[in-house]
mmCIF file of C-alpha atoms in Angstrom:
data_model
loop_
_atom_site.group_PDB
_atom_site.id
_atom_site.type_symbol
_atom_site.label_atom_id
_atom_site.label_comp_id
_atom_site.label_asym_id
_atom_site.label_seq_id
_atom_site.Cartn_x
_atom_site.Cartn_y
_atom_site.Cartn_z
ATOM 1 C CA UNK A 23 16.879 18.255 32.007
ATOM 2 C CA UNK A 24 15.979 21.088 29.959
ATOM 3 C CA UNK A 25 16.377 20.808 26.101
ATOM 4 C CA UNK A 26 18.665 23.421 24.242
ATOM 5 C CA UNK A 27 16.496 24.539 21.602
ATOM 6 C CA UNK A 28 18.423 25.645 18.349
ATOM 7 C CA UNK A 29 17.625 28.780 16.672
ATOM 8 C CA UNK A 30 16.962 27.014 13.373
ATOM 9 C CA UNK A 31 15.216 23.327 12.501
ATOM 10 C CA UNK A 32 14.457 21.024 9.472
ATOM 11 C CA UNK A 33 11.167 21.595 8.078
ATOM 12 C CA UNK A 34 9.156 20.264 5.131
ATOM 13 C CA UNK A 35 7.320 23.358 3.533
ATOM 14 C CA UNK A 36 4.725 23.388 0.683
ATOM 15 C CA UNK A 37 5.729 26.072 -1.344
ATOM 16 C CA UNK A 38 3.590 25.861 -4.492
ATOM 17 C CA UNK A 39 0.024 24.389 -5.219
ATOM 18 C CA UNK A 40 0.185 21.045 -7.153
ATOM 19 C CA UNK A 41 0.737 18.742 -4.555
ATOM 20 C CA UNK A 42 3.953 16.555 -3.868
ATOM 21 C CA UNK A 43 6.230 18.713 -6.543
ATOM 22 C CA UNK A 44 5.697 21.822 -4.398
ATOM 23 C CA UNK A 45 7.314 20.150 -1.246
ATOM 24 C CA UNK A 46 10.663 21.527 -0.148
ATOM 25 C CA UNK A 47 12.879 20.265 2.741
ATOM 26 C CA UNK A 48 14.714 23.169 3.854
ATOM 27 C CA UNK A 49 16.116 25.100 6.933
ATOM 28 C CA UNK A 50 13.730 27.716 8.754
ATOM 29 C CA UNK A 51 13.966 29.525 12.121
ATOM 30 C CA UNK A 52 12.408 27.589 14.905
ATOM 31 C CA UNK A 53 9.348 29.044 16.217
ATOM 32 C CA UNK A 54 8.714 30.176 19.765
ATOM 33 C CA UNK A 55 5.575 29.837 21.735
ATOM 34 C CA UNK A 56 3.117 32.495 22.291
ATOM 35 C CA UNK A 57 0.514 32.878 24.857
ATOM 36 C CA UNK A 58 -1.409 30.072 25.431
ATOM 37 C CA UNK A 59 1.044 27.769 23.284
ATOM 38 C CA UNK A 60 3.857 25.128 23.923
ATOM 39 C CA UNK A 61 6.594 23.912 22.040
ATOM 40 C CA UNK A 62 6.866 20.189 21.021
ATOM 41 C CA UNK A 63 9.951 18.435 19.970
ATOM 42 C CA UNK A 64 8.218 16.414 17.058
ATOM 43 C CA UNK A 65 9.180 12.677 17.156
ATOM 44 C CA UNK A 66 6.491 11.484 14.701
ATOM 45 C CA UNK A 67 4.270 13.532 12.335
ATOM 46 C CA UNK A 68 1.294 11.818 10.535
ATOM 47 C CA UNK A 69 0.177 12.339 6.802
ATOM 48 C CA UNK A 70 -3.572 12.876 5.672
ATOM 49 C CA UNK A 71 -3.939 11.693 2.285
ATOM 50 C CA UNK A 72 -4.928 14.740 -0.143
ATOM 51 C CA UNK A 73 -4.140 17.028 2.828
ATOM 52 C CA UNK A 74 -1.775 18.965 0.451
ATOM 53 C CA UNK A 75 -4.853 20.482 -1.062
ATOM 54 C CA UNK A 76 -5.805 22.378 1.999
ATOM 55 C CA UNK A 77 -3.153 25.370 2.691
ATOM 56 C CA UNK A 78 -2.648 26.691 -0.766
ATOM 57 C CA UNK A 79 -4.236 30.048 0.473
ATOM 58 C CA UNK A 80 -1.477 30.628 3.043
ATOM 59 C CA UNK A 81 1.786 29.374 1.366
ATOM 60 C CA UNK A 82 4.526 28.347 2.186
ATOM 61 C CA UNK A 83 3.021 26.001 4.888
ATOM 62 C CA UNK A 84 4.123 23.054 6.931
ATOM 63 C CA UNK A 85 1.738 20.240 6.445
ATOM 64 C CA UNK A 86 0.640 17.213 8.541
ATOM 65 C CA UNK A 87 -1.521 17.877 11.258
ATOM 66 C CA UNK A 88 -1.322 15.051 13.503
ATOM 67 C CA UNK A 89 1.869 14.448 15.667
ATOM 68 C CA UNK A 90 3.483 12.847 18.805
ATOM 69 C CA UNK A 91 6.160 14.276 20.616
ATOM 70 C CA UNK A 92 7.740 15.895 23.524
ATOM 71 C CA UNK A 93 6.826 19.441 25.161
ATOM 72 C CA UNK A 94 10.056 21.209 25.443
ATOM 73 C CA UNK A 95 9.128 24.841 26.092
ATOM 74 C CA UNK A 96 5.686 26.615 27.270
ATOM 75 C CA UNK A 97 4.485 29.989 27.133
ATOM 76 C CA UNK A 98 4.869 32.066 30.462
ATOM 77 C CA UNK A 99 0.926 31.826 31.211
ATOM 78 C CA UNK A 100 1.043 27.673 30.464
ATOM 79 C CA UNK A 101 1.151 25.934 33.735
ATOM 80 C CA UNK A 102 -0.932 23.152 32.946
ATOM 81 C CA UNK A 103 1.753 21.382 30.396
ATOM 82 C CA UNK A 104 4.692 20.351 31.980
ATOM 83 C CA UNK A 105 8.269 20.282 30.414
ATOM 84 C CA UNK A 106 9.442 16.962 29.253
ATOM 85 C CA UNK A 107 5.698 15.688 28.898
ATOM 86 C CA UNK A 108 4.939 12.922 26.049
ATOM 87 C CA UNK A 109 1.794 14.357 24.263
ATOM 88 C CA UNK A 110 0.177 13.858 21.042
ATOM 89 C CA UNK A 111 -2.186 16.070 19.355
ATOM 90 C CA UNK A 112 -4.491 17.191 16.173
ATOM 91 C CA UNK A 113 -3.514 20.956 15.325
ATOM 92 C CA UNK A 114 -5.559 23.057 13.881
ATOM 93 C CA UNK A 115 -5.763 23.057 10.061
ATOM 94 C CA UNK A 116 -5.523 26.776 9.719
ATOM 95 C CA UNK A 117 -1.728 26.860 11.226
ATOM 96 C CA UNK A 118 1.411 25.128 10.252
ATOM 97 C CA UNK A 119 1.703 21.423 11.092
ATOM 98 C CA UNK A 120 4.266 19.194 12.425
ATOM 99 C CA UNK A 121 6.220 17.897 9.305
ATOM 100 C CA UNK A 122 9.400 19.782 10.994
ATOM 101 C CA UNK A 123 12.019 19.225 14.180
ATOM 102 C CA UNK A 124 9.538 21.474 16.206
ATOM 103 C CA UNK A 125 5.919 22.634 16.104
ATOM 104 C CA UNK A 126 3.923 25.017 17.960
ATOM 105 C CA UNK A 127 0.548 23.564 19.681
ATOM 106 C CA UNK A 128 -2.196 25.612 21.331
ATOM 107 C CA UNK A 129 -2.181 24.112 25.136
ATOM 108 C CA UNK A 130 -5.971 23.270 24.779
ATOM 109 C CA UNK A 131 -5.482 20.664 22.262
ATOM 110 C CA UNK A 132 -2.621 18.645 23.522
ATOM 111 C CA UNK A 133 -3.039 15.260 25.467
ATOM 112 C CA UNK A 134 -0.568 12.988 26.935
ATOM 113 C CA UNK A 135 0.103 10.156 24.329
ATOM 114 C CA UNK A 136 -0.775 6.903 25.138
ATOM 115 C CA UNK A 137 1.969 5.323 27.528
ATOM 116 C CA UNK A 138 1.733 1.870 25.562
ATOM 117 C CA UNK A 139 2.247 3.166 22.314
ATOM 118 C CA UNK A 140 5.299 4.451 20.551
ATOM 119 C CA UNK A 141 5.346 8.117 18.749
ATOM 120 C CA UNK A 142 4.879 6.567 15.484
ATOM 121 C CA UNK A 143 1.723 4.653 16.832
ATOM 122 C CA UNK A 144 0.477 7.877 18.728
ATOM 123 C CA UNK A 145 0.770 9.869 15.465
ATOM 124 C CA UNK A 146 -1.646 7.885 13.580
ATOM 125 C CA UNK A 147 -4.330 8.233 16.176
ATOM 126 C CA UNK A 148 -5.869 11.480 16.485
ATOM 127 C CA UNK A 149 -7.469 12.492 13.526
ATOM 128 C CA UNK A 150 -9.188 9.199 12.613
ATOM 129 C CA UNK A 151 -10.194 8.543 16.354
ATOM 130 C CA UNK A 152 -11.592 12.110 16.915
ATOM 131 C CA UNK A 153 -13.413 12.022 13.627
ATOM 132 C CA UNK A 154 -14.939 8.765 14.967
ATOM 133 C CA UNK A 155 -15.875 9.483 18.135
ATOM 134 C CA UNK A 156 -17.304 13.170 16.766
ATOM 135 C CA UNK A 157 -19.461 11.470 14.358
ATOM 136 C CA UNK A 158 -20.506 8.800 16.626
ATOM 137 C CA UNK A 159 -21.211 10.380 19.913
ATOM 138 C CA UNK A 160 -21.169 13.889 19.478
ATOM 139 C CA UNK A 161 -23.113 14.390 15.982
ATOM 140 C CA UNK A 162 -24.943 10.653 15.918
ATOM 141 C CA UNK A 163 -25.674 10.360 19.529
ATOM 142 C CA UNK A 164 -24.924 6.488 19.817
ATOM 143 C CA UNK A 165 -25.968 4.831 22.661
ATOM 144 C CA UNK A 166 -25.996 1.119 24.233
ATOM 145 C CA UNK A 167 -28.273 -1.228 21.991
ATOM 146 C CA UNK A 168 -28.696 1.001 19.325
ATOM 147 C CA UNK A 169 -27.658 -0.149 15.481
ATOM 148 C CA UNK A 170 -25.172 1.545 13.567
ATOM 149 C CA UNK A 171 -24.135 1.125 9.806
ATOM 150 C CA UNK A 172 -20.463 2.116 9.072
ATOM 151 C CA UNK A 173 -19.337 2.528 5.553
ATOM 152 C CA UNK A 174 -15.504 1.783 4.768
ATOM 153 C CA UNK A 175 -15.319 -0.060 8.118
ATOM 154 C CA UNK A 176 -11.556 -1.348 7.548
ATOM 155 C CA UNK A 177 -10.332 2.345 6.665
ATOM 156 C CA UNK A 178 -8.728 4.553 8.636
ATOM 157 C CA UNK A 179 -11.328 6.490 10.405
ATOM 158 C CA UNK A 180 -14.001 3.254 9.987
ATOM 159 C CA UNK A 181 -11.785 0.979 11.664
ATOM 160 C CA UNK A 182 -11.772 3.272 14.727
ATOM 161 C CA UNK A 183 -15.375 3.789 14.543
ATOM 162 C CA UNK A 184 -16.331 0.002 14.374
ATOM 163 C CA UNK A 185 -13.994 -0.186 17.565
ATOM 164 C CA UNK A 186 -15.694 2.595 19.485
ATOM 165 C CA UNK A 187 -19.188 1.504 18.416
ATOM 166 C CA UNK A 188 -18.595 -1.982 19.697
ATOM 167 C CA UNK A 189 -17.128 -0.849 22.888
ATOM 168 C CA UNK A 190 -20.526 1.699 23.364
ATOM 169 C CA UNK A 191 -22.410 -1.677 23.166
ATOM 170 C CA UNK A 192 -23.941 -1.038 19.962
ATOM 171 C CA UNK A 193 -24.757 -3.164 17.284
ATOM 172 C CA UNK A 194 -21.989 -2.835 14.790
ATOM 173 C CA UNK A 195 -22.714 -3.509 10.630
ATOM 174 C CA UNK A 196 -19.948 -2.420 8.546
ATOM 175 C CA UNK A 197 -19.410 -2.336 4.892
ATOM 176 C CA UNK A 198 -15.905 -3.100 3.378
ATOM 177 C CA UNK A 199 -14.242 -4.498 0.305
ATOM 178 C CA UNK A 200 -14.029 -8.242 -0.161
ATOM 179 C CA UNK A 201 -10.660 -8.499 1.264
ATOM 180 C CA UNK A 202 -11.178 -6.437 4.025
ATOM 181 C CA UNK A 203 -14.284 -8.269 5.581
ATOM 182 C CA UNK A 204 -12.340 -10.319 8.393
ATOM 183 C CA UNK A 205 -10.467 -7.074 9.175
ATOM 184 C CA UNK A 206 -13.940 -5.459 10.020
ATOM 185 C CA UNK A 207 -15.008 -8.663 12.330
ATOM 186 C CA UNK A 208 -11.859 -8.684 13.958
ATOM 187 C CA UNK A 209 -12.260 -5.001 14.908
ATOM 188 C CA UNK A 210 -15.833 -5.624 16.562
ATOM 189 C CA UNK A 211 -18.533 -5.410 13.632
ATOM 190 C CA UNK A 212 -21.355 -7.893 14.242
ATOM 191 C CA UNK A 213 -22.247 -8.137 10.853
ATOM 192 C CA UNK A 214 -20.380 -7.198 7.569
ATOM 193 C CA UNK A 215 -21.620 -6.561 4.077
ATOM 194 C CA UNK A 216 -19.281 -7.087 1.015
ATOM 195 C CA UNK A 217 -19.749 -3.668 -1.137
ATOM 196 C CA UNK A 218 -18.213 -5.103 -4.142
ATOM 197 C CA UNK A 219 -20.973 -8.085 -4.253
ATOM 198 C CA UNK A 220 -23.955 -6.673 -2.731
ATOM 199 C CA UNK A 221 -26.355 -3.798 -1.999
ATOM 200 C CA UNK A 222 -26.261 -3.056 1.832
ATOM 201 C CA UNK A 223 -30.157 -2.099 1.314
ATOM 202 C CA UNK A 224 -30.925 -5.586 0.411
ATOM 203 C CA UNK A 225 -29.530 -6.816 3.950
ATOM 204 C CA UNK A 226 -29.653 -3.672 6.291
ATOM 205 C CA UNK A 227 -32.747 -2.218 7.274
ATOM 206 C CA UNK A 228 -34.048 -0.114 10.364
ATOM 207 C CA UNK A 229 -30.823 1.306 11.581
ATOM 208 C CA UNK A 230 -30.363 4.341 14.254
ATOM 209 C CA UNK A 231 -27.334 5.528 12.634
ATOM 210 C CA UNK A 232 -25.503 5.419 9.410
ATOM 211 C CA UNK A 233 -21.499 6.844 9.648
ATOM 212 C CA UNK A 234 -20.380 7.441 6.091
ATOM 213 C CA UNK A 235 -16.303 7.741 5.477
ATOM 214 C CA UNK A 236 -16.560 7.104 1.626
ATOM 215 C CA UNK A 237 -19.253 9.240 -0.154
ATOM 216 C CA UNK A 238 -20.246 8.913 -3.229
ATOM 217 C CA UNK A 239 -23.355 6.212 -4.265
ATOM 218 C CA UNK A 240 -23.123 4.619 -0.733
ATOM 219 C CA UNK A 241 -23.949 7.845 0.914
ATOM 220 C CA UNK A 242 -26.872 8.612 -1.394
ATOM 221 C CA UNK A 243 -28.253 5.462 -1.043
ATOM 222 C CA UNK A 244 -28.077 5.506 2.914
ATOM 223 C CA UNK A 245 -31.396 7.082 4.101
ATOM 224 C CA UNK A 246 -33.290 4.053 2.525
ATOM 225 C CA UNK A 247 -31.845 1.813 5.482
ATOM 226 C CA UNK A 248 -32.425 4.303 8.550
ATOM 227 C CA UNK A 249 -35.471 4.217 10.754
ATOM 228 C CA UNK A 250 -37.601 7.241 11.001
ATOM 229 C CA UNK A 251 -36.010 10.068 13.013
ATOM 230 C CA UNK A 252 -32.424 8.309 12.478
ATOM 231 C CA UNK A 253 -29.356 9.886 11.935
ATOM 232 C CA UNK A 254 -27.010 10.119 8.492
ATOM 233 C CA UNK A 255 -23.388 11.538 9.400
ATOM 234 C CA UNK A 256 -20.858 11.969 6.867
ATOM 235 C CA UNK A 257 -17.325 13.104 6.692
ATOM 236 C CA UNK A 258 -16.839 12.537 3.137
ATOM 237 C CA UNK A 259 -19.243 14.937 1.676
ATOM 238 C CA UNK A 260 -22.773 16.453 1.838
ATOM 239 C CA UNK A 261 -25.631 13.661 2.658
ATOM 240 C CA UNK A 262 -28.751 13.912 0.261
ATOM 241 C CA UNK A 263 -30.783 16.621 2.342
ATOM 242 C CA UNK A 264 -34.145 16.297 0.415
ATOM 243 C CA UNK A 265 -34.291 12.461 0.572
ATOM 244 C CA UNK A 266 -33.438 12.594 4.109
ATOM 245 C CA UNK A 267 -35.660 15.183 5.091
ATOM 246 C CA UNK A 268 -38.539 12.888 3.465
ATOM 247 C CA UNK A 269 -37.736 10.164 6.159
ATOM 248 C CA UNK A 270 -37.479 12.404 8.832
ATOM 249 C CA UNK A 271 -33.703 11.644 9.275
ATOM 250 C CA UNK A 272 -31.208 14.404 10.538
ATOM 251 C CA UNK A 273 -28.126 14.303 7.852
ATOM 252 C CA UNK A 274 -25.031 15.712 8.711
ATOM 253 C CA UNK A 275 -21.503 16.604 7.257
ATOM 254 C CA UNK A 276 -18.922 17.841 9.596
ATOM 255 C CA UNK A 277 -15.127 18.361 9.653
ATOM 256 C CA UNK A 278 -13.142 17.018 12.271
ATOM 257 C CA UNK A 279 -11.859 19.294 15.035
ATOM 258 C CA UNK A 280 -9.340 19.189 17.624
ATOM 259 C CA UNK A 281 -10.384 18.190 21.213
ATOM 260 C CA UNK A 282 -8.347 17.703 24.042
ATOM 261 C CA UNK A 283 -10.782 15.827 26.413
ATOM 262 C CA UNK A 284 -11.476 13.357 23.859
ATOM 263 C CA UNK A 285 -7.910 12.618 23.253
ATOM 264 C CA UNK A 286 -7.566 11.863 27.056
ATOM 265 C CA UNK A 287 -10.373 9.370 26.851
ATOM 266 C CA UNK A 288 -8.882 7.819 23.678
ATOM 267 C CA UNK A 289 -5.457 7.477 25.060
ATOM 268 C CA UNK A 290 -7.160 5.585 27.825
ATOM 269 C CA UNK A 291 -9.076 3.414 25.784
ATOM 270 C CA UNK A 292 -5.592 2.445 23.792
ATOM 271 C CA UNK A 293 -3.721 1.822 27.016
ATOM 272 C CA UNK A 294 -6.809 -0.582 28.027
ATOM 273 C CA UNK A 295 -6.291 -2.267 24.615
ATOM 274 C CA UNK A 296 -9.764 -1.559 23.808
ATOM 275 C CA UNK A 297 -9.065 0.588 20.866
ATOM 276 C CA UNK A 298 -6.095 -0.228 18.444
ATOM 277 C CA UNK A 299 -4.693 2.025 15.883
ATOM 278 C CA UNK A 300 -3.903 1.017 12.380
ATOM 279 C CA UNK A 301 0.066 0.266 11.317
ATOM 280 C CA UNK A 302 2.210 2.779 9.873
ATOM 281 C CA UNK A 303 4.708 3.257 7.464
ATOM 282 C CA UNK A 304 7.516 5.809 8.541
ATOM 283 C CA UNK A 305 9.662 7.780 6.419
ATOM 284 C CA UNK A 306 12.644 10.229 7.270
ATOM 285 C CA UNK A 307 11.496 13.905 7.246
ATOM 286 C CA UNK A 308 14.091 14.562 4.315
ATOM 287 C CA UNK A 309 12.364 11.933 2.178
ATOM 288 C CA UNK A 310 9.030 14.118 2.538
ATOM 289 C CA UNK A 311 8.219 13.669 -0.884
ATOM 290 C CA UNK A 312 8.250 9.992 -1.248
ATOM 291 C CA UNK A 313 6.312 10.040 1.816
ATOM 292 C CA UNK A 314 3.730 12.076 0.609
ATOM 293 C CA UNK A 315 3.749 10.100 -2.696
ATOM 294 C CA UNK A 316 3.179 6.898 -0.713
ATOM 295 C CA UNK A 317 0.126 8.408 0.879
ATOM 296 C CA UNK A 318 -1.653 8.968 -2.064
ATOM 297 C CA UNK A 319 -1.372 5.224 -3.285
ATOM 298 C CA UNK A 320 -4.819 4.186 -3.343
ATOM 299 C CA UNK A 321 -3.429 0.412 -2.406
ATOM 300 C CA UNK A 322 -1.690 1.597 0.509
ATOM 301 C CA UNK A 323 -3.202 0.462 3.891
ATOM 302 C CA UNK A 324 -2.745 2.423 7.228
ATOM 303 C CA UNK A 325 -0.800 5.639 7.756
ATOM 304 C CA UNK A 326 2.244 7.288 6.878
ATOM 305 C CA UNK A 327 4.601 8.965 9.335
ATOM 306 C CA UNK A 328 7.099 11.442 9.075
ATOM 307 C CA UNK A 329 10.099 11.278 11.568
ATOM 308 C CA UNK A 330 12.446 14.152 11.964
ATOM 309 C CA UNK A 331 15.212 11.695 12.670
ATOM 310 C CA UNK A 332 17.231 9.867 10.175
ATOM 311 C CA UNK A 333 16.104 6.641 8.847
ATOM 312 C CA UNK A 334 18.111 4.509 6.550
ATOM 313 C CA UNK A 335 15.336 2.819 4.964
ATOM 314 C CA UNK A 336 11.084 3.160 4.960
ATOM 315 C CA UNK A 337 10.294 1.324 8.696
ATOM 316 C CA UNK A 338 6.996 -0.284 9.100
ATOM 317 C CA UNK A 339 5.412 -0.607 12.461
ATOM 318 C CA UNK A 340 2.608 -2.686 13.818
#
């Protein structure tokens, strides 16, 4: 049955720079899809730490760029996305996100969500999994039998990278804090290095690829463990170009991009139990300020997810 789409909807919008205090839960017009777009009834929208700093040049703006939901309308030129289809996506960072009852998504970035996962779980996947995929395989050209060092191996992106690299048949080495070493091992790391108690250069050498998710000193020291001609990829900050060039290393910083084809492959891995998302803590959309404050807590593990549907209390999911 075709869903009746209301003329207005609830949304969380950032009205002024300065973080959480600039968020307003309000009623706004429901958008309508333009050519090449679909309208998704949002069931879950995931938060990325520090994302409120991104749209300050186009306020008011709706945050949350990862979503899972149901397609309820399509533009007249869209014939390859079906009404009623359960989808997930990473939307473009230059447009409104999904912290609302409904959101507009370009047809070429939506994919069917993993059938074995809830909307809450599915919303946590796109950014982390795409960042890991693009770092390892697009920029890093990781192949079977190669050695990869992943900084932040138990974090959101790092945990996805460990699983993807392990699944590709690489030898995976991860750095993590003392309390997260077992997590990295369970995800598929062949070796782990406690970054709190030892220098990774003292135990690691001649790797083909370093994937950095943390930046700082770990990134600066990474060229020392790469073989000549290796690759240094970071999503945290620009790698040390001169030091890398001296060793014949390709050093790249990149920003993750939406990619439908990769999300299709990622969903298959999830449904085949070869890729496991992190847990999520779910907040009602109206409690968006609390949700974003929670996401900024450096002690918090996993993703924070917004639900347009009413929740009596924050709800953790496995």
